[in-house]
C-alpha atoms as one frame of an Amber mdcrd trajectory, in Angstrom:
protein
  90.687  99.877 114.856  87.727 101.056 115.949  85.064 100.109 118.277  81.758
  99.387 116.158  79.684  97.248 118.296  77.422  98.410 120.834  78.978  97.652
 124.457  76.011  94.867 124.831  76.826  92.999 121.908  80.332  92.727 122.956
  81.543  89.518 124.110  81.652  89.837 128.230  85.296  90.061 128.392  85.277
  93.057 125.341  82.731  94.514 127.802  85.182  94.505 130.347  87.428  95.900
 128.307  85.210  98.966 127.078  84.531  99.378 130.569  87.444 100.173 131.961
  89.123 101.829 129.380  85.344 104.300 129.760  86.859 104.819 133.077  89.823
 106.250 131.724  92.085 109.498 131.048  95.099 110.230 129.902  97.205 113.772
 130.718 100.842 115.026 129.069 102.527 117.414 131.649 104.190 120.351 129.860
 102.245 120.016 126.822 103.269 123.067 125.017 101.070 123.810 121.963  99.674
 120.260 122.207 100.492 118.553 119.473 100.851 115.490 121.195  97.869 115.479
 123.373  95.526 116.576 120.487  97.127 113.725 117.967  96.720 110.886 120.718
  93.555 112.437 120.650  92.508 111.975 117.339  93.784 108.785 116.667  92.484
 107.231 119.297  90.654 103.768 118.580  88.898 104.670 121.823  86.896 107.661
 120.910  84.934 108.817 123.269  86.277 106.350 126.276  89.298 107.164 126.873
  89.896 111.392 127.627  92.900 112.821 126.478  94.237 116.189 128.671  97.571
 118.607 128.442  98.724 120.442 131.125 100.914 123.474 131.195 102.422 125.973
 133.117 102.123 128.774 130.473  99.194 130.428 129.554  99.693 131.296 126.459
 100.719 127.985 124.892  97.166 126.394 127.133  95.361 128.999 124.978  97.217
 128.580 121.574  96.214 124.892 122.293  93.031 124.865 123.476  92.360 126.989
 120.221  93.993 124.585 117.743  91.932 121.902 119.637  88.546 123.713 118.937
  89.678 124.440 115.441  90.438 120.733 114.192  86.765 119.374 116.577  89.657
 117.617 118.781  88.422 116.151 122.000  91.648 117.047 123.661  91.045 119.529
 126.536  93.976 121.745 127.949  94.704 123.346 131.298  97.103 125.463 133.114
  98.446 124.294 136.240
């Protein structure tokens, strides 16, 4: 499902809905390589609203993620914490 309409010719409690969900961001702690993060990512009916983020406490697998993100255009972004 995705969103088609523009937000002003949504009904106003779609609006609402588009609204918060622009407001919004979701994070997987220990991400690893990312899979996850970068499929929720993808296949989001949300593009664009809702921000999809991994974190990680190894460099390496941030890196090897953030890479495989860049490589598929994936709007997932990765960090190291």
């Amino acid at each position: 499902m995705a969103v088609e309409s523009s937000k002003s010719s949504l009904p106003g409690c779609h609006r609402c809905i588009v609204r918060v969900l622009s407001q919004c961001a979701s994070s997987t702690w220990g991400c690893g390589v990312g899979y996850v993060t970068r499929w929720l990512a993808n296949n989001s009916p949300w593009e664009g609203m809702v921000h999809f983020y991994g974190v990680d406490l190894d460099p390496t697998l941030v890196e090897f993620a953030t890479q495989q993100a860049t490589r598929e255009g994936s709007q997932a972004r990765f960090c190291l914490r």
